[in-house]
mmCIF file of C-alpha atoms in Angstrom:
data_model
loop_
_atom_site.group_PDB
_atom_site.id
_atom_site.type_symbol
_atom_site.label_atom_id
_atom_site.label_comp_id
_atom_site.label_asym_id
_atom_site.label_seq_id
_atom_site.Cartn_x
_atom_site.Cartn_y
_atom_site.Cartn_z
ATOM 1 C CA MET Q 28 -2.852 64.842 2.655
ATOM 2 C CA LYS Q 29 -5.224 61.898 3.173
ATOM 3 C CA LYS Q 30 -7.471 60.911 0.272
ATOM 4 C CA THR Q 31 -10.535 58.699 0.810
ATOM 5 C CA THR Q 32 -12.571 57.548 -2.183
ATOM 6 C CA THR Q 33 -16.084 56.096 -2.029
ATOM 7 C CA LYS Q 34 -19.317 55.920 -4.039
ATOM 8 C CA LEU Q 35 -22.618 57.711 -3.654
ATOM 9 C CA ALA Q 36 -25.909 55.797 -3.821
ATOM 10 C CA ASP Q 37 -26.251 56.222 -7.593
ATOM 11 C CA GLY Q 38 -22.657 55.166 -8.315
ATOM 12 C CA ARG Q 39 -21.058 58.591 -8.609
ATOM 13 C CA GLU Q 40 -17.577 58.945 -7.138
ATOM 14 C CA LEU Q 41 -17.007 60.958 -3.942
ATOM 15 C CA ILE Q 42 -13.545 61.861 -2.623
ATOM 16 C CA TYR Q 43 -12.631 63.315 0.772
ATOM 17 C CA TYR Q 44 -9.381 65.267 1.146
ATOM 18 C CA ASP Q 45 -8.045 65.672 4.688
ATOM 19 C CA ALA Q 46 -4.929 67.642 5.581
ATOM 20 C CA ASP Q 47 -3.948 65.098 8.241
ATOM 21 C CA ASP Q 48 -2.612 61.809 6.868
ATOM 22 C CA SER Q 49 -3.942 60.022 9.954
ATOM 23 C CA ALA Q 50 -7.556 61.145 9.429
ATOM 24 C CA VAL Q 51 -9.987 58.238 9.714
ATOM 25 C CA ARG Q 52 -13.115 58.025 7.581
ATOM 26 C CA ASP Q 53 -15.455 55.380 9.008
ATOM 27 C CA ALA Q 54 -18.450 53.615 7.437
ATOM 28 C CA ALA Q 55 -20.823 56.472 8.253
ATOM 29 C CA ASP Q 56 -18.652 58.823 6.180
ATOM 30 C CA THR Q 57 -18.708 56.580 3.136
ATOM 31 C CA LEU Q 58 -22.194 55.069 3.143
ATOM 32 C CA ASP Q 59 -24.857 57.052 1.269
ATOM 33 C CA PRO Q 60 -28.292 55.774 2.415
ATOM 34 C CA ARG Q 61 -30.372 57.832 -0.036
ATOM 35 C CA PRO Q 62 -32.532 55.880 -2.530
ATOM 36 C CA LEU Q 63 -31.084 57.689 -5.542
ATOM 37 C CA GLU Q 64 -31.842 56.623 -9.102
ATOM 38 C CA HIS Q 65 -29.231 57.026 -11.787
ATOM 39 C CA VAL Q 66 -29.700 60.219 -13.825
ATOM 40 C CA ALA Q 67 -29.259 59.625 -17.547
ATOM 41 C CA SER Q 68 -26.704 62.067 -18.909
ATOM 42 C CA LEU Q 69 -28.034 63.224 -22.268
ATOM 43 C CA SER Q 70 -24.908 65.234 -23.031
ATOM 44 C CA GLU Q 71 -23.729 65.676 -26.578
ATOM 45 C CA ILE Q 72 -21.313 68.029 -28.276
ATOM 46 C CA ARG Q 73 -22.125 69.614 -31.610
ATOM 47 C CA HIS Q 74 -19.646 71.198 -33.973
ATOM 48 C CA ASP Q 75 -20.246 74.790 -35.102
ATOM 49 C CA PRO Q 76 -18.920 74.784 -38.689
ATOM 50 C CA VAL Q 77 -18.836 78.593 -38.885
ATOM 51 C CA LEU Q 78 -16.671 79.198 -35.819
ATOM 52 C CA ASP Q 79 -15.018 75.747 -35.923
ATOM 53 C CA GLU Q 80 -15.706 75.037 -32.264
ATOM 54 C CA TRP Q 81 -17.657 72.564 -30.166
ATOM 55 C CA VAL Q 82 -20.812 73.387 -28.183
ATOM 56 C CA ALA Q 83 -22.105 71.167 -25.357
ATOM 57 C CA VAL Q 84 -25.837 70.420 -25.309
ATOM 58 C CA ALA Q 85 -27.084 69.001 -21.991
ATOM 59 C CA SER Q 86 -30.859 69.252 -21.761
ATOM 60 C CA HIS Q 87 -31.048 67.080 -18.617
ATOM 61 C CA ARG Q 88 -29.508 69.953 -16.614
ATOM 62 C CA GLN Q 89 -32.832 71.784 -16.572
ATOM 63 C CA GLY Q 90 -33.820 69.662 -13.577
ATOM 64 C CA ARG Q 91 -30.856 70.554 -11.355
ATOM 65 C CA ILE Q 92 -31.278 72.019 -7.872
ATOM 66 C CA TYR Q 93 -31.851 75.766 -7.934
ATOM 67 C CA HIS Q 94 -31.302 78.092 -4.951
ATOM 68 C CA PRO Q 95 -32.438 75.749 -2.149
ATOM 69 C CA PRO Q 96 -32.895 77.199 1.364
ATOM 70 C CA VAL Q 97 -29.860 76.969 3.626
ATOM 71 C CA ASP Q 98 -31.279 74.048 5.617
ATOM 72 C CA GLU Q 99 -31.636 72.048 2.383
ATOM 73 C CA CYS Q 100 -28.180 72.740 0.945
ATOM 74 C CA PRO Q 101 -26.887 69.553 -0.744
ATOM 75 C CA LEU Q 102 -23.229 70.496 -0.154
ATOM 76 C CA CYS Q 103 -23.362 70.712 3.633
ATOM 77 C CA PRO Q 104 -22.414 67.638 5.699
ATOM 78 C CA SER Q 105 -25.100 65.056 6.505
ATOM 79 C CA ARG Q 106 -26.336 65.773 10.032
ATOM 80 C CA ASP Q 107 -29.375 65.368 12.250
ATOM 81 C CA GLY Q 108 -30.973 62.809 9.959
ATOM 82 C CA ARG Q 109 -30.718 64.966 6.823
ATOM 83 C CA HIS Q 110 -28.706 63.308 4.068
ATOM 84 C CA THR Q 111 -26.826 65.365 1.470
ATOM 85 C CA GLU Q 112 -24.307 64.735 -1.296
ATOM 86 C CA ILE Q 113 -21.704 64.415 1.482
ATOM 87 C CA PRO Q 114 -22.538 61.420 3.756
ATOM 88 C CA ALA Q 115 -20.012 62.482 6.422
ATOM 89 C CA ALA Q 116 -20.981 64.638 9.421
ATOM 90 C CA ASP Q 117 -17.869 66.726 8.804
ATOM 91 C CA TYR Q 118 -15.290 67.198 6.059
ATOM 92 C CA GLN Q 119 -12.435 69.490 5.023
ATOM 93 C CA VAL Q 120 -12.528 69.327 1.204
ATOM 94 C CA ALA Q 121 -14.860 67.036 -0.732
ATOM 95 C CA VAL Q 122 -15.066 66.367 -4.473
ATOM 96 C CA PHE Q 123 -17.824 64.431 -6.211
ATOM 97 C CA GLU Q 124 -19.193 63.834 -9.684
ATOM 98 C CA ASN Q 125 -21.908 66.333 -10.587
ATOM 99 C CA ARG Q 126 -25.391 64.777 -10.538
ATOM 100 C CA PHE Q 127 -26.406 66.923 -13.511
ATOM 101 C CA PRO Q 128 -23.199 67.153 -15.565
ATOM 102 C CA SER Q 129 -22.596 69.011 -18.816
ATOM 103 C CA LEU Q 130 -20.237 66.168 -19.792
ATOM 104 C CA ALA Q 131 -20.343 62.581 -18.535
ATOM 105 C CA ALA Q 132 -18.546 59.287 -18.965
ATOM 106 C CA ASP Q 133 -21.793 57.458 -19.837
ATOM 107 C CA ALA Q 134 -22.953 59.986 -22.448
ATOM 108 C CA ALA Q 135 -22.221 57.545 -25.280
ATOM 109 C CA ALA Q 136 -24.739 55.049 -23.887
ATOM 110 C CA HIS Q 137 -27.569 57.537 -24.463
ATOM 111 C CA TYR Q 138 -26.395 58.849 -27.829
ATOM 112 C CA GLU Q 139 -28.455 57.429 -30.701
ATOM 113 C CA GLY Q 140 -26.560 55.931 -33.596
ATOM 114 C CA ASP Q 141 -23.094 56.743 -32.331
ATOM 115 C CA THR Q 142 -20.216 54.539 -33.443
ATOM 116 C CA GLY Q 143 -17.961 55.272 -30.491
ATOM 117 C CA PRO Q 144 -17.363 57.823 -27.723
ATOM 118 C CA GLY Q 145 -14.713 59.696 -29.702
ATOM 119 C CA THR Q 146 -16.273 59.497 -33.150
ATOM 120 C CA ALA Q 147 -18.111 62.415 -34.733
ATOM 121 C CA ARG Q 148 -20.925 61.563 -37.102
ATOM 122 C CA THR Q 149 -22.884 63.499 -39.696
ATOM 123 C CA THR Q 150 -26.350 64.356 -38.400
ATOM 124 C CA GLY Q 151 -27.918 65.990 -41.461
ATOM 125 C CA PRO Q 152 -27.495 66.984 -45.106
ATOM 126 C CA LEU Q 153 -25.369 70.013 -44.156
ATOM 127 C CA PRO Q 154 -21.868 69.682 -42.644
ATOM 128 C CA TYR Q 155 -23.217 69.079 -39.144
ATOM 129 C CA LEU Q 156 -21.164 66.874 -36.846
ATOM 130 C CA GLY Q 157 -22.042 65.650 -33.383
ATOM 131 C CA ARG Q 158 -20.817 63.125 -30.859
ATOM 132 C CA PRO Q 159 -21.448 62.123 -27.256
ATOM 133 C CA GLY Q 160 -20.541 64.662 -24.615
ATOM 134 C CA THR Q 161 -18.102 62.313 -22.949
ATOM 135 C CA GLY Q 162 -15.967 63.724 -20.187
ATOM 136 C CA ARG Q 163 -16.481 64.449 -16.530
ATOM 137 C CA CYS Q 164 -17.822 67.266 -14.363
ATOM 138 C CA GLU Q 165 -16.994 67.435 -10.679
ATOM 139 C CA VAL Q 166 -18.033 69.636 -7.765
ATOM 140 C CA VAL Q 167 -15.322 70.791 -5.332
ATOM 141 C CA CYS Q 168 -16.574 71.765 -1.864
ATOM 142 C CA PHE Q 169 -13.942 74.079 -0.347
ATOM 143 C CA THR Q 170 -15.199 73.795 3.238
ATOM 144 C CA GLN Q 171 -18.085 72.315 5.211
ATOM 145 C CA GLU Q 172 -19.036 75.784 6.526
ATOM 146 C CA HIS Q 173 -21.992 77.033 4.491
ATOM 147 C CA ASP Q 174 -21.638 80.745 5.275
ATOM 148 C CA LEU Q 175 -17.954 81.125 4.434
ATOM 149 C CA SER Q 176 -16.307 81.924 1.110
ATOM 150 C CA PHE Q 177 -12.911 80.977 -0.293
ATOM 151 C CA ALA Q 178 -11.544 84.318 0.985
ATOM 152 C CA ASP Q 179 -12.453 83.237 4.541
ATOM 153 C CA LEU Q 180 -10.305 80.106 4.421
ATOM 154 C CA THR Q 181 -7.023 79.851 6.292
ATOM 155 C CA PRO Q 182 -3.811 79.410 4.263
ATOM 156 C CA ALA Q 183 -3.769 75.742 5.325
ATOM 157 C CA GLN Q 184 -7.329 75.237 4.053
ATOM 158 C CA ALA Q 185 -6.523 76.995 0.774
ATOM 159 C CA ARG Q 186 -3.457 74.784 0.373
ATOM 160 C CA LEU Q 187 -5.637 71.693 0.769
ATOM 161 C CA VAL Q 188 -7.907 72.960 -2.018
ATOM 162 C CA LEU Q 189 -4.835 73.491 -4.219
ATOM 163 C CA ASP Q 190 -3.725 69.927 -3.472
ATOM 164 C CA ALA Q 191 -7.203 68.640 -4.372
ATOM 165 C CA TRP Q 192 -7.181 70.606 -7.668
ATOM 166 C CA THR Q 193 -3.764 69.136 -8.424
ATOM 167 C CA ASP Q 194 -4.802 65.581 -7.651
ATOM 168 C CA ARG Q 195 -7.949 65.876 -9.765
ATOM 169 C CA THR Q 196 -5.968 67.387 -12.650
ATOM 170 C CA ALA Q 197 -3.607 64.410 -12.595
ATOM 171 C CA GLU Q 198 -6.391 61.798 -12.424
ATOM 172 C CA LEU Q 199 -8.706 63.390 -14.981
ATOM 173 C CA SER Q 200 -5.834 63.996 -17.395
ATOM 174 C CA ALA Q 201 -5.190 60.262 -17.436
ATOM 175 C CA MET Q 202 -8.778 59.359 -18.371
ATOM 176 C CA PRO Q 203 -9.340 58.161 -21.959
ATOM 177 C CA GLY Q 204 -10.726 60.846 -24.239
ATOM 178 C CA VAL Q 205 -9.982 63.804 -21.938
ATOM 179 C CA GLU Q 206 -8.214 66.640 -23.753
ATOM 180 C CA GLN Q 207 -8.256 69.459 -21.199
ATOM 181 C CA VAL Q 208 -8.935 69.905 -17.463
ATOM 182 C CA PHE Q 209 -10.483 73.160 -16.241
ATOM 183 C CA CYS Q 210 -10.728 74.021 -12.528
ATOM 184 C CA PHE Q 211 -12.866 77.069 -11.758
ATOM 185 C CA GLU Q 212 -15.089 78.844 -9.260
ATOM 186 C CA ASN Q 213 -18.243 80.837 -9.961
ATOM 187 C CA ARG Q 214 -19.087 83.046 -6.985
ATOM 188 C CA GLY Q 215 -22.251 85.095 -6.488
ATOM 189 C CA ALA Q 216 -25.838 85.139 -7.683
ATOM 190 C CA GLU Q 217 -24.919 87.746 -10.315
ATOM 191 C CA ILE Q 218 -22.656 85.156 -11.940
ATOM 192 C CA GLY Q 219 -25.494 82.617 -12.033
ATOM 193 C CA VAL Q 220 -24.503 80.429 -9.086
ATOM 194 C CA THR Q 221 -27.391 78.183 -8.036
ATOM 195 C CA LEU Q 222 -25.920 76.902 -4.736
ATOM 196 C CA GLY Q 223 -24.691 79.306 -2.069
ATOM 197 C CA HIS Q 224 -22.263 76.901 -0.388
ATOM 198 C CA PRO Q 225 -18.582 77.749 -1.111
ATOM 199 C CA HIS Q 226 -17.658 75.453 -3.966
ATOM 200 C CA GLY Q 227 -16.085 75.270 -7.403
ATOM 201 C CA GLN Q 228 -16.168 72.890 -10.320
ATOM 202 C CA ILE Q 229 -13.867 70.930 -12.586
ATOM 203 C CA TYR Q 230 -14.617 70.112 -16.223
ATOM 204 C CA ALA Q 231 -12.715 67.415 -18.098
ATOM 205 C CA TYR Q 232 -13.365 68.262 -21.751
ATOM 206 C CA PRO Q 233 -13.184 65.850 -24.717
ATOM 207 C CA PHE Q 234 -11.634 68.652 -26.803
ATOM 208 C CA THR Q 235 -9.284 71.594 -26.367
ATOM 209 C CA THR Q 236 -11.370 74.662 -25.590
ATOM 210 C CA PRO Q 237 -11.614 77.524 -28.115
ATOM 211 C CA ARG Q 238 -9.975 79.982 -25.719
ATOM 212 C CA THR Q 239 -6.997 77.689 -25.215
ATOM 213 C CA GLU Q 240 -6.681 77.102 -28.960
ATOM 214 C CA ARG Q 241 -6.438 80.865 -29.454
ATOM 215 C CA MET Q 242 -3.822 81.155 -26.714
ATOM 216 C CA LEU Q 243 -1.755 78.385 -28.286
ATOM 217 C CA ALA Q 244 -1.980 79.999 -31.719
ATOM 218 C CA SER Q 245 -0.812 83.335 -30.280
ATOM 219 C CA ALA Q 246 2.030 81.639 -28.419
ATOM 220 C CA ALA Q 247 3.126 79.775 -31.548
ATOM 221 C CA ALA Q 248 3.127 82.997 -33.587
ATOM 222 C CA HIS Q 249 5.142 84.774 -30.886
ATOM 223 C CA ARG Q 250 7.655 81.917 -30.832
ATOM 224 C CA ARG Q 251 8.071 82.165 -34.617
ATOM 225 C CA ARG Q 252 8.606 85.934 -34.450
ATOM 226 C CA THR Q 253 10.890 86.136 -31.422
ATOM 227 C CA GLY Q 254 12.126 82.673 -30.526
ATOM 228 C CA ARG Q 255 10.722 83.218 -27.020
ATOM 229 C CA ASN Q 256 7.709 82.164 -24.988
ATOM 230 C CA LEU Q 257 4.783 84.614 -25.092
ATOM 231 C CA PHE Q 258 3.729 84.149 -21.462
ATOM 232 C CA GLU Q 259 7.255 84.538 -20.110
ATOM 233 C CA ASP Q 260 7.627 87.778 -22.063
ATOM 234 C CA LEU Q 261 4.276 89.102 -20.767
ATOM 235 C CA LEU Q 262 5.169 88.355 -17.158
ATOM 236 C CA ALA Q 263 8.642 89.865 -17.526
ATOM 237 C CA ALA Q 264 7.164 93.058 -19.003
ATOM 238 C CA GLU Q 265 4.658 93.448 -16.159
ATOM 239 C CA ARG Q 266 7.291 92.878 -13.481
ATOM 240 C CA ALA Q 267 9.726 95.309 -15.136
ATOM 241 C CA ALA Q 268 7.177 98.168 -15.245
ATOM 242 C CA PRO Q 269 4.831 97.259 -12.389
ATOM 243 C CA GLU Q 270 2.095 99.888 -12.710
ATOM 244 C CA ARG Q 271 -0.419 97.077 -13.249
ATOM 245 C CA VAL Q 272 1.046 94.668 -10.660
ATOM 246 C CA VAL Q 273 -1.298 94.124 -7.707
ATOM 247 C CA VAL Q 274 0.647 91.596 -5.600
ATOM 248 C CA ALA Q 275 4.134 90.212 -6.195
ATOM 249 C CA GLY Q 276 5.777 87.410 -4.272
ATOM 250 C CA GLU Q 277 8.950 85.400 -4.674
ATOM 251 C CA HIS Q 278 7.156 82.709 -6.690
ATOM 252 C CA TRP Q 279 3.901 84.330 -7.950
ATOM 253 C CA THR Q 280 2.889 87.628 -9.563
ATOM 254 C CA ALA Q 281 -0.641 89.017 -9.868
ATOM 255 C CA PHE Q 282 -1.302 91.817 -12.350
ATOM 256 C CA VAL Q 283 -4.081 93.478 -14.301
ATOM 257 C CA PRO Q 284 -3.468 92.665 -17.975
ATOM 258 C CA TYR Q 285 -2.653 95.515 -20.371
ATOM 259 C CA ALA Q 286 -5.800 94.807 -22.420
ATOM 260 C CA ALA Q 287 -8.094 93.650 -19.616
ATOM 261 C CA HIS Q 288 -11.566 92.666 -20.817
ATOM 262 C CA TRP Q 289 -13.331 93.153 -17.485
ATOM 263 C CA PRO Q 290 -13.487 96.235 -15.216
ATOM 264 C CA TYR Q 291 -11.523 94.411 -12.510
ATOM 265 C CA GLU Q 292 -9.507 91.495 -13.862
ATOM 266 C CA VAL Q 293 -6.306 90.003 -12.433
ATOM 267 C CA HIS Q 294 -4.053 87.310 -13.864
ATOM 268 C CA LEU Q 295 -1.963 85.275 -11.413
ATOM 269 C CA TYR Q 296 1.160 83.568 -12.804
ATOM 270 C CA PRO Q 297 3.878 81.481 -11.181
ATOM 271 C CA ASN Q 298 7.184 83.254 -11.823
ATOM 272 C CA ARG Q 299 8.646 80.002 -13.132
ATOM 273 C CA ARG Q 300 6.546 78.856 -16.071
ATOM 274 C CA VAL Q 301 4.836 75.467 -15.785
ATOM 275 C CA SER Q 302 2.165 73.909 -17.987
ATOM 276 C CA ASP Q 303 -0.334 72.748 -15.357
ATOM 277 C CA LEU Q 304 -0.980 72.401 -11.636
ATOM 278 C CA THR Q 305 0.838 69.088 -11.381
ATOM 279 C CA ALA Q 306 4.130 70.767 -12.384
ATOM 280 C CA LEU Q 307 4.204 73.309 -9.532
ATOM 281 C CA ASP Q 308 7.075 72.782 -7.109
ATOM 282 C CA GLU Q 309 6.795 72.939 -3.339
ATOM 283 C CA ASP Q 310 7.949 76.566 -3.087
ATOM 284 C CA GLN Q 311 5.229 77.643 -5.515
ATOM 285 C CA ARG Q 312 2.599 75.570 -3.691
ATOM 286 C CA ALA Q 313 3.600 76.987 -0.319
ATOM 287 C CA GLU Q 314 3.352 80.636 -1.434
ATOM 288 C CA PHE Q 315 0.144 80.316 -3.455
ATOM 289 C CA PRO Q 316 -2.413 80.330 -0.581
ATOM 290 C CA GLY Q 317 -1.227 83.643 0.858
ATOM 291 C CA ILE Q 318 -1.108 85.382 -2.529
ATOM 292 C CA TYR Q 319 -4.497 84.065 -3.662
ATOM 293 C CA LEU Q 320 -6.289 84.812 -0.390
ATOM 294 C CA ASP Q 321 -4.842 88.331 -0.503
ATOM 295 C CA LEU Q 322 -6.302 88.828 -3.990
ATOM 296 C CA LEU Q 323 -9.752 87.507 -3.084
ATOM 297 C CA ARG Q 324 -9.919 89.722 -0.014
ATOM 298 C CA ARG Q 325 -8.965 92.755 -2.105
ATOM 299 C CA PHE Q 326 -11.780 91.896 -4.516
ATOM 300 C CA ASP Q 327 -14.225 91.769 -1.611
ATOM 301 C CA ARG Q 328 -13.225 95.296 -0.573
ATOM 302 C CA LEU Q 329 -13.558 96.871 -4.027
ATOM 303 C CA PHE Q 330 -17.192 97.929 -3.691
ATOM 304 C CA VAL Q 331 -17.562 98.484 0.052
ATOM 305 C CA GLU Q 332 -19.379 101.727 0.889
ATOM 306 C CA ASP Q 333 -19.105 103.714 4.105
ATOM 307 C CA GLY Q 334 -20.504 101.756 7.017
ATOM 308 C CA GLN Q 335 -20.522 98.476 5.093
ATOM 309 C CA THR Q 336 -18.375 95.408 5.538
ATOM 310 C CA ALA Q 337 -16.973 93.235 2.780
ATOM 311 C CA GLN Q 338 -19.354 90.471 3.904
ATOM 312 C CA ALA Q 339 -22.330 92.790 3.341
ATOM 313 C CA SER Q 340 -21.434 93.329 -0.295
ATOM 314 C CA PRO Q 341 -19.502 90.261 -1.501
ATOM 315 C CA THR Q 342 -17.980 90.727 -4.934
ATOM 316 C CA PRO Q 343 -19.255 88.295 -7.591
ATOM 317 C CA TYR Q 344 -16.373 86.754 -9.514
ATOM 318 C CA ILE Q 345 -15.128 83.961 -11.715
ATOM 319 C CA ALA Q 346 -11.757 82.353 -10.954
ATOM 320 C CA ALA Q 347 -10.465 80.220 -13.821
ATOM 321 C CA TRP Q 348 -7.322 78.076 -14.035
ATOM 322 C CA HIS Q 349 -5.818 77.873 -17.524
ATOM 323 C CA GLN Q 350 -3.836 74.681 -18.061
ATOM 324 C CA ALA Q 351 -2.209 73.122 -21.095
ATOM 325 C CA PRO Q 352 -4.118 70.449 -23.048
ATOM 326 C CA VAL Q 353 -3.484 67.013 -21.574
ATOM 327 C CA ARG Q 354 -3.220 64.656 -24.551
ATOM 328 C CA GLN Q 355 -0.070 62.596 -24.165
ATOM 329 C CA SER Q 356 2.135 60.895 -26.723
ATOM 330 C CA ALA Q 357 3.954 57.884 -25.361
ATOM 331 C CA ALA Q 358 7.000 58.743 -27.457
ATOM 332 C CA ALA Q 359 7.227 62.494 -27.087
ATOM 333 C CA GLY Q 360 5.087 63.684 -24.167
ATOM 334 C CA ARG Q 361 2.922 66.713 -24.801
ATOM 335 C CA PRO Q 362 2.534 68.054 -28.334
ATOM 336 C CA PRO Q 363 5.048 70.910 -28.861
ATOM 337 C CA ALA Q 364 2.297 73.542 -29.064
ATOM 338 C CA ALA Q 365 0.894 72.571 -25.670
ATOM 339 C CA THR Q 366 4.226 73.098 -23.932
ATOM 340 C CA GLU Q 367 4.055 76.802 -24.825
ATOM 341 C CA LEU Q 368 1.029 77.504 -22.613
ATOM 342 C CA ALA Q 369 1.738 78.788 -19.110
ATOM 343 C CA LEU Q 370 -0.406 77.786 -16.162
ATOM 344 C CA HIS Q 371 -2.185 80.845 -14.799
ATOM 345 C CA LEU Q 372 -5.339 81.835 -12.965
ATOM 346 C CA GLU Q 373 -7.663 84.534 -14.272
ATOM 347 C CA LEU Q 374 -9.831 86.264 -11.654
ATOM 348 C CA PHE Q 375 -12.462 88.790 -12.698
ATOM 349 C CA THR Q 376 -15.723 90.341 -11.593
ATOM 350 C CA ILE Q 377 -18.711 91.439 -13.647
ATOM 351 C CA ARG Q 378 -19.340 94.331 -11.228
ATOM 352 C CA ARG Q 379 -17.950 97.645 -12.530
ATOM 353 C CA THR Q 380 -18.874 99.933 -9.635
ATOM 354 C CA VAL Q 381 -21.148 99.970 -6.600
ATOM 355 C CA GLY Q 382 -24.582 98.683 -7.614
ATOM 356 C CA LYS Q 383 -23.719 98.348 -11.308
ATOM 357 C CA LEU Q 384 -22.804 95.278 -13.378
ATOM 358 C CA LYS Q 385 -20.842 94.979 -16.599
ATOM 359 C CA PHE Q 386 -23.306 93.414 -19.036
ATOM 360 C CA LEU Q 387 -22.108 91.690 -22.193
ATOM 361 C CA ALA Q 388 -24.156 93.596 -24.738
ATOM 362 C CA GLY Q 389 -23.987 93.961 -28.515
ATOM 363 C CA SER Q 390 -20.262 94.494 -29.065
ATOM 364 C CA GLU Q 391 -19.170 91.888 -26.527
ATOM 365 C CA SER Q 392 -21.795 89.191 -27.129
ATOM 366 C CA GLY Q 393 -22.340 89.846 -30.806
ATOM 367 C CA MET Q 394 -18.795 90.461 -32.009
ATOM 368 C CA ASP Q 395 -16.469 89.344 -29.172
ATOM 369 C CA VAL Q 396 -15.128 92.907 -28.921
ATOM 370 C CA PHE Q 397 -14.969 93.941 -25.270
ATOM 371 C CA VAL Q 398 -15.363 97.559 -24.178
ATOM 372 C CA ASN Q 399 -13.862 98.071 -20.728
ATOM 373 C CA ASP Q 400 -15.327 100.769 -18.452
ATOM 374 C CA VAL Q 401 -12.250 100.971 -16.191
ATOM 375 C CA SER Q 402 -8.672 101.522 -17.348
ATOM 376 C CA PRO Q 403 -6.394 98.601 -16.385
ATOM 377 C CA GLU Q 404 -3.964 100.991 -14.699
ATOM 378 C CA ARG Q 405 -6.717 102.527 -12.546
ATOM 379 C CA ALA Q 406 -8.046 99.040 -11.704
ATOM 380 C CA ALA Q 407 -4.595 97.942 -10.530
ATOM 381 C CA GLN Q 408 -4.205 101.104 -8.456
ATOM 382 C CA ARG Q 409 -7.582 100.566 -6.831
ATOM 383 C CA LEU Q 410 -6.775 96.934 -6.020
ATOM 384 C CA ARG Q 411 -3.494 98.003 -4.418
ATOM 385 C CA GLU Q 412 -5.326 100.610 -2.340
ATOM 386 C CA VAL Q 413 -7.847 98.176 -0.848
ATOM 387 C CA ALA Q 414 -5.272 96.147 1.047
ATOM 388 C CA PRO Q 415 -7.044 93.470 3.117
#
C-alpha cells in the first residue's frame, strides 16, 4: 500500500491510499487551488448528569453540504476544471478531515473560558459540566466512482479500505486526548446520508462512548462470574448451534445476534479475538473482503421484488466497527477492562420489509427498549436464502 499525505487549501489533512507501492502522486494531485477559508469548529461536549454520558454539540454543522446534484459532488475527483475535496483526477481510496466536523482538534480555541482541551468546567449553578469537543472527524471515500457502493467493490478494493481503516485507527489512537476510534458507514437517504458518493466516516472521540462502556461492564461481569471472555463465549455458542449464522469462514463468522435490536442485524467477528483493527493478522485481513462483500450483497437482495434488481432498491444500512478504547499506559498497555472487548462489526438496516422502515418510536427512543418485528432466527434464514 502507498500512502500519500497532503493538505487541502484550508489546512485540513488529505491522505491518498493506493494499492500499488509504486503509485506516483504528482503536484496536481496534492495542490488544492480553491480559495477556502478556515471553518471555525464550534464543537463542545456537555455532560448529561442523569445518564452520566457526554453529548456533542456542534452548531456549525448546520451549514454543511446537503444532497448536491451528482455533477457537484464534493467527493468525486477534480476534473474538467471543477475542483472538489479531492484535488486528484483519479484516486483509489482517499481520507480527509471533515470540513464540518462534530469533533475537531481546534475546538479548544473557540471555547470560551476553557482551561485546557481535556478539562471540564462548571457552566452553571447546577452540576453542569462542559469542555471543548476536541477530537477528529474524517471522511473515507471508498472509490472514485460516484454510482457504486461498497458492495460493488472488488475484494482488492475492499482490502485497501480495510488497510486505510487500520492505518487511521493506529494514527488517531496515538493522538493526544483521543479515547476511542470509531470507523463506520451510513448508507442510504433513509439513514440520513447527505452525500450519495460511496463513503464512510471515522470519529476519534475524547471519551469512551456509552455503548462501549456498557459492553465493557457486561464483559467484566461475565469475567467475574465465569472466568471467561464474554465475546469468545458468544461466538462459540453461535458457531456450535449455527441457526443464526449467516456466513462462516476459517477466520470470520457472521451471525444474527440472539437478541437482535433491528429487523435485519448481523455481527461479524474474527474467530480469533483481537481488540482493534491494528491487531488483525494477515490471514484475517485476507479473508475479510470476501466475507464482508458477501454480507453486503445479501443485504442488497433482502427487499428485491419480482422484476427488480438489487440496484433498483438498495438497502439502507449502518456498518459500525466496535474497537477497544485506545488510552495507553506506558507501564501496562491497555487498561485491563479494555482488553476484554472484542473487535467486531455490526451491520444493520432500518428497513423491516419492502417499502416499510423500522422507526424508533416511544419504547425505543423513550426507554431504550427495542421491539423487533422479525425474529433473529427468521432473519438469519432469510439472509442465507438470498445468496449473492
